[in-house]
XYZ file of C-alpha atoms in Angstrom:
722
model
C 212.381 38.179 66.323
C 213.128 39.344 69.846
C 215.598 37.224 71.800
C 214.892 36.890 75.509
C 217.727 36.156 77.893
C 217.461 34.612 81.328
C 219.700 35.789 84.161
C 221.656 33.426 86.324
C 223.085 34.968 89.471
C 226.547 34.646 90.895
C 226.843 34.809 94.632
C 225.904 33.453 98.011
C 222.288 32.532 98.703
C 220.981 33.825 102.016
C 218.105 31.604 103.156
C 217.478 33.404 106.443
C 214.416 35.567 107.018
C 215.207 39.218 106.441
C 217.046 41.148 103.785
C 220.057 39.981 101.813
C 221.994 41.429 98.906
C 224.074 39.697 96.226
C 226.224 41.646 93.768
C 227.016 39.606 90.736
C 228.548 39.655 87.281
C 226.642 39.103 84.080
C 225.583 35.543 83.433
C 222.817 35.013 80.924
C 221.341 32.228 78.923
C 218.741 31.769 76.248
C 215.289 31.479 77.710
C 213.849 28.572 75.740
C 210.160 28.676 74.900
C 210.019 24.906 75.309
C 211.052 25.102 78.984
C 208.825 22.788 81.016
C 208.263 23.452 84.709
C 207.182 20.481 86.786
C 205.350 20.710 90.085
C 207.280 19.567 93.128
C 206.014 17.352 95.919
C 205.713 18.669 99.439
C 208.897 16.848 100.439
C 210.798 17.945 97.373
C 210.947 21.728 96.825
C 212.592 21.567 93.396
C 211.083 23.194 90.305
C 212.486 22.072 86.979
C 213.855 24.874 84.800
C 215.176 22.996 81.739
C 216.823 19.807 80.521
C 219.066 19.011 77.545
C 220.604 15.893 76.029
C 223.834 15.769 74.005
C 225.127 12.901 71.949
C 226.065 11.405 68.638
C 224.649 8.392 66.891
C 226.333 5.780 69.081
C 227.709 5.846 72.650
C 228.537 9.075 74.477
C 229.364 8.618 78.153
C 229.440 11.307 80.856
C 232.324 10.434 83.181
C 233.533 13.849 84.326
C 231.559 15.761 86.911
C 229.825 18.717 85.186
C 231.275 22.091 86.003
C 229.678 25.519 85.939
C 231.958 27.836 83.989
C 232.885 31.448 84.650
C 230.364 32.688 82.053
C 227.498 30.921 83.852
C 227.343 28.026 81.388
C 228.549 24.456 81.860
C 231.225 22.128 80.533
C 230.350 18.440 80.138
C 232.684 15.638 79.210
C 233.453 11.982 79.000
C 234.235 9.745 76.072
C 232.548 8.884 72.797
C 232.710 6.430 69.928
C 230.170 8.351 67.831
C 231.080 9.754 64.462
C 229.794 13.060 63.123
C 226.060 13.315 63.731
C 223.570 14.521 66.324
C 225.381 17.050 68.516
C 228.816 15.726 67.548
C 230.680 17.763 64.944
C 233.929 15.748 64.804
C 234.520 12.065 64.190
C 236.702 9.840 66.338
C 240.350 9.145 65.509
C 240.399 5.464 66.400
C 238.602 2.774 64.428
C 235.891 1.750 66.871
C 237.732 3.101 69.925
C 236.778 5.970 72.235
C 237.944 9.601 72.212
C 237.608 12.351 74.778
C 234.454 14.362 74.042
C 233.518 17.658 75.678
C 230.470 19.874 75.185
C 230.279 23.552 76.178
C 226.765 24.866 76.787
C 225.404 28.200 77.889
C 223.559 28.781 81.139
C 220.292 27.479 79.740
C 221.759 24.349 78.219
C 222.132 25.497 74.607
C 225.214 24.018 72.952
C 227.962 26.494 72.097
C 230.619 24.083 70.841
C 231.895 20.533 71.151
C 235.346 19.017 70.686
C 236.750 15.526 70.146
C 240.314 14.653 71.183
C 241.940 11.294 70.657
C 244.493 9.033 69.087
C 243.998 5.812 67.190
C 243.399 3.658 70.274
C 241.208 4.065 73.362
C 241.186 7.474 75.108
C 238.859 7.899 78.119
C 238.207 11.268 79.800
C 237.428 11.350 83.550
C 238.039 14.896 84.780
C 237.638 18.506 83.581
C 238.497 21.740 85.363
C 238.251 25.312 84.142
C 241.624 27.054 84.394
C 242.455 30.536 85.613
C 242.816 31.804 82.019
C 239.272 30.742 81.092
C 240.381 27.602 79.272
C 240.105 24.007 80.453
C 242.344 21.152 81.570
C 241.244 17.649 80.582
C 242.481 14.435 82.143
C 241.974 10.756 81.476
C 243.931 7.758 80.340
C 245.066 6.787 76.885
C 246.314 3.696 75.115
C 247.127 5.652 71.936
C 250.540 6.221 70.509
C 251.506 9.351 68.605
C 248.472 9.917 66.402
C 245.483 12.201 66.038
C 245.669 14.809 68.797
C 248.284 12.876 70.809
C 251.861 14.094 70.452
C 253.612 11.644 72.821
C 253.731 7.865 72.835
C 252.507 5.785 75.748
C 255.097 4.292 78.085
C 252.964 1.330 79.167
C 249.638 -0.183 78.197
C 247.755 2.977 79.249
C 249.028 6.299 80.594
C 247.646 9.499 82.057
C 246.841 11.868 79.161
C 246.421 15.583 79.908
C 245.172 18.170 77.407
C 245.092 21.944 77.874
C 242.607 23.830 75.700
C 241.579 27.461 75.432
C 238.145 28.903 76.173
C 236.850 27.851 72.734
C 238.158 24.304 72.949
C 241.277 24.726 70.810
C 244.161 22.523 71.967
C 247.169 24.348 73.405
C 249.245 21.358 74.524
C 249.003 17.718 75.580
C 251.178 15.532 77.796
C 251.468 11.790 78.426
C 252.609 10.459 81.812
C 253.057 6.779 82.547
C 255.068 3.831 83.727
C 255.617 0.453 82.128
C 252.226 -1.011 83.100
C 248.634 0.266 83.340
C 248.109 3.731 84.876
C 244.460 4.488 85.604
C 243.853 8.254 85.753
C 240.890 9.550 87.791
C 241.270 13.135 89.045
C 242.981 16.493 88.561
C 242.857 20.047 89.846
C 244.586 23.295 88.971
C 246.821 24.281 91.862
C 247.377 27.619 93.550
C 250.632 28.168 91.597
C 248.919 27.732 88.211
C 250.123 24.165 87.714
C 248.131 20.956 88.106
C 247.902 17.960 90.433
C 247.030 14.637 88.769
C 246.033 11.377 90.411
C 244.863 7.844 89.864
C 245.991 4.291 90.392
C 249.126 2.759 88.940
C 250.262 -0.827 88.412
C 253.641 0.370 87.097
C 256.998 -0.119 88.721
C 259.893 2.358 88.421
C 260.287 3.494 84.841
C 259.016 6.116 82.425
C 257.636 8.979 84.523
C 257.322 6.855 87.678
C 260.161 7.312 90.171
C 258.942 5.064 93.025
C 258.167 1.369 92.950
C 254.811 0.012 94.049
C 254.800 -1.535 97.503
C 253.637 -4.815 96.007
C 256.412 -5.460 93.482
C 254.579 -8.268 91.659
C 252.885 -5.745 89.368
C 249.498 -7.291 90.176
C 248.170 -4.529 92.447
C 247.911 -0.768 92.188
C 248.967 2.129 94.399
C 247.832 5.747 94.406
C 250.023 7.677 91.947
C 250.149 11.478 92.118
C 251.951 13.782 89.683
C 252.539 17.545 90.053
C 253.086 19.460 86.805
C 253.622 23.135 86.038
C 251.335 25.375 83.980
C 252.823 24.074 80.705
C 252.532 20.426 81.638
C 256.141 19.812 82.658
C 256.490 17.302 85.500
C 257.772 18.692 88.806
C 257.449 15.579 90.987
C 255.544 12.324 91.364
C 254.672 10.205 94.408
C 253.122 6.820 95.027
C 251.125 5.952 98.131
C 249.874 2.489 98.958
C 249.984 -0.678 100.967
C 250.762 -4.203 99.884
C 247.439 -4.807 98.135
C 245.177 -2.784 95.802
C 244.837 0.950 96.461
C 242.863 2.932 93.876
C 242.756 6.740 94.033
C 239.448 8.192 92.830
C 239.507 11.806 94.066
C 241.902 14.541 95.188
C 241.668 18.141 96.300
C 244.152 20.892 97.131
C 243.776 21.908 100.763
C 243.903 25.474 102.027
C 247.417 24.893 103.446
C 248.747 24.218 99.937
C 248.955 20.465 100.418
C 246.580 17.843 99.038
C 244.002 15.382 100.306
C 243.882 12.093 98.379
C 241.016 9.659 98.594
C 240.055 6.305 97.217
C 239.551 2.652 98.039
C 241.923 0.196 99.685
C 242.068 -3.464 100.564
C 245.571 -3.150 102.044
C 246.295 -3.736 105.704
C 249.048 -1.994 107.664
C 252.185 -1.734 105.553
C 253.869 0.601 103.085
C 252.247 4.016 103.476
C 249.211 2.616 105.259
C 249.218 3.085 109.020
C 245.821 1.545 109.901
C 244.374 -1.904 109.177
C 241.248 -2.299 107.143
C 238.087 -3.531 108.841
C 236.934 -6.317 106.551
C 238.515 -9.542 105.398
C 239.745 -9.962 101.819
C 238.539 -8.980 99.301
C 236.451 -6.339 101.134
C 237.604 -2.743 100.841
C 237.624 0.456 102.924
C 237.776 4.193 102.298
C 241.380 5.472 102.526
C 242.437 9.138 102.654
C 246.012 10.438 102.618
C 247.075 14.008 103.456
C 250.299 15.208 101.827
C 252.108 18.543 101.844
C 252.744 20.783 98.839
C 255.803 18.726 97.829
C 254.047 15.380 98.086
C 255.347 14.285 101.490
C 252.835 12.266 103.519
C 251.525 13.941 106.688
C 248.891 11.430 107.807
C 246.476 8.773 106.516
C 243.135 7.408 107.710
C 241.158 4.235 106.983
C 237.332 4.163 107.281
C 235.188 1.104 106.761
C 232.930 -1.643 107.960
C 233.337 -5.389 107.519
C 232.071 -5.470 103.910
C 232.525 -3.457 100.700
C 233.123 0.296 101.182
C 234.251 2.332 98.169
C 235.155 6.036 98.367
C 234.441 7.954 95.140
C 234.529 11.692 95.936
C 235.865 14.104 98.555
C 236.133 17.850 99.169
C 237.568 20.111 101.835
C 234.841 21.845 103.858
C 234.615 25.452 105.005
C 235.696 24.484 108.549
C 238.957 22.974 107.227
C 237.757 19.375 107.513
C 236.739 16.983 104.758
C 233.541 15.450 103.411
C 233.793 11.948 101.912
C 231.215 10.235 99.717
C 230.931 6.771 98.250
C 228.904 3.601 98.703
C 228.891 0.818 101.270
C 227.574 -2.707 101.770
C 228.598 -2.768 105.455
C 226.192 -2.870 108.365
C 226.754 -1.320 111.783
C 230.391 -2.167 112.488
C 233.828 -0.632 112.240
C 233.409 3.074 111.509
C 229.850 2.645 110.257
C 227.112 3.632 112.679
C 224.023 2.983 110.514
C 222.916 -0.149 108.665
C 222.267 -0.338 104.937
C 218.669 -0.231 103.741
C 219.185 -2.767 100.976
C 222.495 -3.829 99.486
C 224.800 -0.911 98.684
C 223.870 2.510 100.076
C 225.507 5.922 99.830
C 227.878 6.387 102.789
C 228.893 9.908 103.825
C 231.669 10.683 106.346
C 232.612 14.077 107.802
C 236.088 14.481 109.308
C 237.996 17.287 110.950
C 241.152 18.827 109.465
C 243.282 15.928 110.771
C 241.051 13.218 109.369
C 239.288 12.314 112.611
C 235.714 11.208 111.997
C 233.025 13.579 113.285
C 229.954 11.765 111.948
C 228.831 9.308 109.294
C 225.475 8.737 107.589
C 223.965 6.002 105.411
C 221.384 6.819 102.712
C 219.532 4.299 100.584
C 216.397 2.440 99.625
C 215.506 -1.226 99.615
C 217.643 -1.996 96.536
C 221.256 -1.092 95.714
C 222.602 2.418 95.304
C 225.876 1.400 93.702
C 226.989 4.201 91.374
C 228.192 7.197 93.392
C 229.110 10.284 91.366
C 230.195 13.282 93.438
C 229.773 15.226 96.675
C 230.156 18.940 97.383
C 229.372 21.479 100.071
C 226.486 23.877 99.457
C 226.308 27.574 100.322
C 224.140 26.898 103.394
C 226.870 24.700 104.897
C 225.159 21.445 103.986
C 226.102 18.911 101.321
C 224.829 17.723 97.961
C 225.630 14.306 96.496
C 224.418 12.076 93.701
C 224.740 8.636 92.196
C 222.416 5.949 90.883
C 219.724 3.854 92.547
C 217.662 0.743 91.820
C 215.255 1.513 94.687
C 211.669 2.676 94.563
C 210.076 4.496 97.517
C 211.683 3.004 100.638
C 214.245 3.910 103.246
C 215.479 7.426 102.457
C 214.072 7.414 98.944
C 210.800 9.298 98.454
C 210.193 8.830 94.701
C 209.789 5.710 92.605
C 212.024 5.034 89.650
C 210.594 5.216 86.147
C 213.310 2.945 84.743
C 215.142 0.143 86.497
C 218.072 2.335 87.623
C 217.852 6.118 87.870
C 220.021 8.969 89.097
C 219.335 9.837 92.747
C 220.299 13.178 94.331
C 220.292 13.898 98.074
C 220.641 17.199 99.956
C 221.646 17.084 103.645
C 222.366 19.743 106.254
C 225.726 20.406 107.916
C 225.182 17.545 110.396
C 224.147 14.991 107.800
C 220.365 15.176 108.236
C 218.452 14.715 105.002
C 216.581 17.773 103.747
C 215.323 16.450 100.411
C 216.019 13.849 97.736
C 215.288 13.833 94.028
C 215.055 10.986 91.515
C 215.728 11.958 87.893
C 213.138 10.202 85.781
C 213.749 8.808 82.307
C 211.939 6.026 80.495
C 215.136 4.172 79.609
C 214.635 0.441 78.945
C 218.088 -0.048 80.443
C 219.861 1.765 83.292
C 220.783 5.400 83.875
C 224.263 4.941 85.241
C 226.199 7.324 87.469
C 224.823 10.686 88.573
C 226.320 14.080 89.307
C 224.890 17.152 91.032
C 226.289 20.630 91.653
C 224.887 23.775 93.184
C 224.867 26.618 90.676
C 225.830 30.199 91.440
C 222.197 31.288 91.604
C 221.498 28.785 94.399
C 219.831 26.288 92.054
C 221.049 22.784 91.164
C 222.347 21.208 87.962
C 222.239 17.398 87.729
C 223.584 15.119 85.014
C 224.067 11.506 83.964
C 224.308 9.350 80.886
C 221.161 7.677 79.619
C 219.595 5.816 76.723
C 216.154 7.166 77.622
C 213.905 8.902 75.127
C 211.213 11.492 75.829
C 209.529 10.701 79.135
C 209.696 11.549 82.814
C 211.888 14.633 83.243
C 213.460 14.188 79.797
C 212.038 16.292 76.958
C 214.322 15.341 74.061
C 214.742 12.010 72.274
C 217.977 10.056 72.340
C 220.361 10.601 69.435
C 221.871 7.141 69.625
C 222.658 4.382 72.066
C 223.771 6.517 75.047
C 223.680 10.309 75.477
C 224.768 12.861 78.058
C 221.823 14.476 79.877
C 221.773 17.575 82.096
C 218.814 19.064 83.969
C 218.443 22.172 86.144
C 216.180 22.645 89.172
C 215.591 25.604 91.496
C 214.305 25.585 95.074
C 210.736 26.886 95.093
C 210.663 27.527 98.851
C 213.214 30.350 98.887
C 212.564 34.015 98.138
C 214.504 34.294 94.925
C 214.601 37.349 92.638
C 215.162 36.364 89.008
C 214.357 38.077 85.724
C 214.995 38.032 82.004
C 215.294 40.695 79.340
C 217.000 41.554 76.067
C 220.316 42.796 77.523
C 221.982 44.092 74.311
C 220.363 47.165 72.760
C 220.919 49.844 70.159
C 220.774 53.516 71.210
C 217.237 54.840 71.511
C 215.621 51.410 71.810
C 213.661 49.793 74.623
C 213.428 46.430 76.345
C 210.877 44.608 78.507
C 211.664 42.703 81.719
C 210.108 39.322 82.491
C 209.922 38.626 86.230
C 210.827 35.006 87.100
C 211.161 35.422 90.866
C 210.056 32.778 93.374
C 207.818 33.491 96.398
C 207.718 37.285 96.106
C 204.640 39.494 96.509
C 205.985 42.934 95.521
C 208.876 44.355 93.521
C 211.025 47.456 93.309
C 213.103 47.893 90.134
C 215.950 50.345 89.462
C 217.165 51.127 85.922
C 219.889 53.809 86.171
C 220.444 55.512 82.814
C 217.051 54.477 81.442
C 213.632 56.066 81.039
C 211.807 55.353 83.288
C 214.529 54.867 85.909
C 212.343 52.949 88.411
C 209.292 50.714 88.430
C 207.124 48.753 90.845
C 205.462 46.707 88.114
C 205.750 42.957 88.180
C 206.961 42.945 84.540
C 208.227 46.409 83.537
C 207.839 47.269 79.835
C 209.343 49.891 77.507
C 212.475 50.568 79.528
C 214.382 52.774 77.072
C 218.090 53.646 76.814
C 219.125 56.675 74.762
C 222.920 56.526 75.023
C 225.579 53.858 74.530
C 227.212 52.336 77.599
C 226.787 49.602 80.241
C 224.041 49.868 82.856
C 223.181 48.090 86.109
C 219.753 46.648 86.875
C 218.539 46.042 90.438
C 215.470 44.122 91.603
C 214.300 44.006 95.229
C 211.769 41.219 95.753
C 209.704 41.251 98.954
C 207.290 38.975 100.794
C 205.881 38.859 104.334
C 209.153 37.418 105.689
C 211.543 40.002 104.254
C 213.245 40.997 101.045
C 216.049 39.854 98.786
C 218.014 42.010 96.360
C 219.481 41.039 93.015
C 221.950 43.582 91.568
C 223.323 42.777 88.118
C 226.309 44.936 87.289
C 226.641 46.040 83.654
C 223.652 43.892 82.714
C 222.330 46.167 79.955
C 224.768 46.914 77.134
C 223.802 49.710 74.744
C 225.971 49.511 71.642
C 227.638 52.583 70.096
C 225.564 54.265 67.413
C 226.577 53.211 63.892
C 228.343 55.909 61.834
C 226.115 58.225 59.789
C 225.288 57.047 56.292
C 225.093 58.898 52.999
C 224.246 58.025 49.425
C 226.403 59.117 46.511
C 225.418 58.861 42.854
C 227.498 58.024 39.817
C 225.322 58.079 36.744
C 222.338 55.982 37.630
C 224.244 53.940 40.244
C 223.678 54.755 43.923
C 226.376 54.004 46.506
C 225.995 53.755 50.286
C 229.038 54.032 52.538
C 230.907 50.730 52.594
C 231.548 48.855 55.833
C 228.078 47.990 57.102
C 227.156 44.359 57.763
C 223.958 44.394 55.656
C 222.079 46.754 53.351
C 218.482 47.027 52.201
C 217.390 49.467 49.455
C 213.920 51.009 49.092
C 212.238 52.801 46.139
C 209.497 55.317 46.914
C 209.343 53.772 50.465
C 208.749 50.218 49.119
C 211.327 47.529 49.782
C 213.311 46.391 46.717
C 213.542 42.623 47.035
C 217.087 41.350 46.615
C 218.678 44.841 46.713
C 221.097 44.108 49.556
C 224.476 45.300 48.278
C 226.179 48.580 49.147
C 225.348 49.920 45.649
C 222.214 49.832 43.551
C 221.652 50.583 39.857
C 218.520 52.705 39.694
C 216.292 51.499 36.814
C 213.607 54.107 37.470
C 213.520 57.753 38.493
C 212.233 58.550 41.962
C 213.170 58.555 45.645
C 215.587 55.969 47.093
C 216.704 55.177 50.599
C 218.924 52.507 52.157
C 218.905 50.985 55.663
C 222.401 49.924 56.763
C 222.887 47.536 59.687
C 226.174 47.200 61.597
C 227.628 44.043 63.172
C 225.697 44.713 66.412
C 222.362 44.801 64.581
C 221.977 48.578 64.921
C 220.469 50.422 61.951
C 221.079 53.786 60.308
C 219.223 55.125 57.274
C 220.129 57.419 54.370
C 217.934 58.742 51.580
C 218.334 60.444 48.202
C 215.433 62.113 46.332
C 214.531 62.827 42.744
C 217.008 60.394 41.231
C 217.017 60.554 37.429
C 217.647 57.083 36.004
C 219.696 56.830 32.795
C 218.268 55.126 29.722
C 219.658 51.653 28.993
C 220.582 52.938 25.520
C 222.911 55.605 26.916
C 226.610 54.770 26.619
C 227.893 53.444 29.938
C 230.150 55.439 32.197
C 233.515 53.847 31.691
C 235.614 54.987 34.670
C 238.859 53.545 33.255
C 237.330 50.358 31.809
C 236.504 49.736 28.162
C 234.071 46.985 27.188
C 232.848 45.893 23.777
C 230.682 44.973 22.079
C 227.822 46.605 23.983
C 225.170 45.226 23.724
C 226.947 41.903 23.925
C 226.119 38.340 22.935
C 228.186 35.601 24.618
C 231.690 37.128 24.778
C 232.566 40.469 26.344
C 236.046 41.990 25.814
C 237.337 44.022 28.753
C 240.362 46.335 28.661
C 241.617 49.362 30.594
C 243.384 52.568 29.689
C 244.547 53.053 33.297
C 246.286 49.713 33.946
C 249.495 48.191 32.769
C 248.893 44.614 31.694
C 247.959 42.552 34.763
C 245.488 39.992 36.030
C 242.266 41.392 37.427
C 239.150 39.960 39.087
C 235.850 40.641 37.359
C 232.466 40.452 39.094
C 229.116 41.016 37.401
C 225.982 42.228 39.225
C 222.362 42.573 38.116
C 220.450 45.828 38.467
C 219.428 44.864 42.029
C 223.064 44.751 43.061
C 223.075 40.971 43.363
C 226.265 39.208 42.292
C 225.362 36.911 39.398
C 228.729 35.929 37.879
C 232.396 35.836 38.869
C 234.787 35.624 35.932
C 238.127 33.809 36.176
C 241.018 36.317 36.472
C 241.727 38.057 33.141
C 244.894 39.731 31.945
C 243.982 43.224 30.699
C 245.701 46.587 30.191
C 246.195 49.416 27.702
C 245.248 47.976 24.383
C 245.132 44.485 25.866
C 241.693 42.962 26.180
C 240.545 39.953 28.148
C 237.559 37.958 27.002
C 234.812 37.207 29.555
C 232.218 34.525 28.882
C 228.816 35.999 29.777
C 226.741 33.380 27.959
C 225.207 32.077 31.250
C 223.498 35.443 31.802
C 219.908 36.048 30.653
C 219.125 39.147 28.611
C 219.145 42.413 30.527
C 221.289 45.230 31.901
C 224.307 44.408 34.100
C 226.931 46.138 36.159
C 230.602 45.074 35.759
C 233.234 45.603 38.455
C 236.992 45.209 37.836
C 239.235 44.840 40.913
C 243.002 45.221 40.679
C 244.979 45.606 43.883
C 243.550 48.752 45.511
C 241.746 50.004 42.391
C 238.133 49.328 41.451
C 236.619 50.239 38.056
C 232.962 49.913 37.092
C 230.971 49.929 33.901
C 227.622 48.743 32.497
C 226.582 46.618 29.580
C 223.453 45.148 28.044
C 223.232 41.416 27.420
C 221.187 40.548 24.324
């Protein structure tokens, strides 16, 4: 059956009228026949491309922001207490506890692999990053001692636990970092030097890996705790930042100057590392960001808040060198907040310059709380994308009703904070869809994810595996001229492929297929594009409408495999041999397929013409034929080739010996006349004058082929079973 692959582009999306060109690498994913495309409202330009759920038979929580990987796929992660079942291929280490669980999917959401990492206690994953070598760094906190995948004991009640894995999810190393109390990991990033920066909140005093005491020495409050490690996980330095009350780091990011921006929530006033008072009374909290240099020395800090709850959850550096902050707020117009809430908690977005000075702030919400903020990022048009969860129906900034009580809500704003569109992810969960993440993909589309107990309904097309599953969905913007296409990209020499046009808002097309016949086309869906020679070939599509054109150039998109080596058929008696080394074989007699004849040799029971089709590991075929084969009579004595067998015909016991071997153990395999292996005999000791007895009683009556293997020698003979 033909496999169709969908192309996902890498590069900058140009939304201006006119012509733009993107040159990209090869990113492809399986184009699923069950893909459902939903119509978008006038306010919301998004067209759904696909959705997928991943889980085991119990609880599987998404707590790390999804990441698009270098191959165009995605990595998803959080923690799980599911055993083997559903999409989960490994059980948990702890009895009833949680382990890290990650799922790698391709660019259309098809699972490639999953991995479970844990010890015998609770292990909770909160951050994943792809590393420069194509692997991944995982970070969370662990209460496990040395057990399972954990090679170091905890120092306190829970420590930071970091795992480095390769591109296939195999563990390379793990490290535990902690003090004597609870250390709550939240964020990590690979640094410019190949190492890693780790951050969270710590209740620990000096001890273990912690070299600075908390500002509140009672052990009842937390400070930001940041650790810098090298590429092998060895600690280089650690720093704590805080005031005299609770300070919880939730996000960090390496700045372009090599330093770091740290962000989280504070209810500390001036004191310790905190230079500005908070706006609200206790226990209300503010956003707090801290800028440090590459060695962890503080450069400045800023407090942002109103007179109620304000919790910062995510931050990024922006292309102008400033910072974008995202979280949720219960504050009205006061302090740093210039807009009121719509109903309870709302999303609160702040843009600062490179020194942390506020440039603008915006409040987004409906008439009920939006209290689960996931992440914020800058988009290629200079605007911002953020997501969380919402209890609101249509009201305030929210343009779509929920289907369940709490649903993921995604908002896109421009560079000045003005809303462009919002999207509610619909599931029919009887409970709540907590948290929500959204990222812009390299093709200018959007991937969104959460965890949910919802079954089929709304935007969700797959049932739940268990209690809670991870769910990811992809949308594209239907208003933009967007060249997209799919094809079979891997071919054998002399074969052809068809192209399926998936472009948005185009009226005409110009295709270029260098190295193919034909080399160009203006068809909407070009067919029979043929490649004669092995190699890698570019494909270019220029899509045009009344406003301009957009070009998609995919370098090395088509791969034409090398031709398989020529085949031949040799004959020994009535046994035909193809050249060994192919992946599969299929024999034919007088042009008719011989069912079951799939070995590299075939015992010809009848005279006539034979041919064999050999397929290599790439799926490319080569054929050989032999004509006018004369089949030997079953009563003829078998060709011995260094092996003696008797009696022949045989009843239940066959004695095998060899005139060409000193006494040694050999492996014996028996095939039927179709070349199918029917019996493997336990190793026998045979040699000159020394016979080994093989039990062939399980075989039905008929003619058989016997093969003796000894080191680099192979001997064959035939016998008849009575």
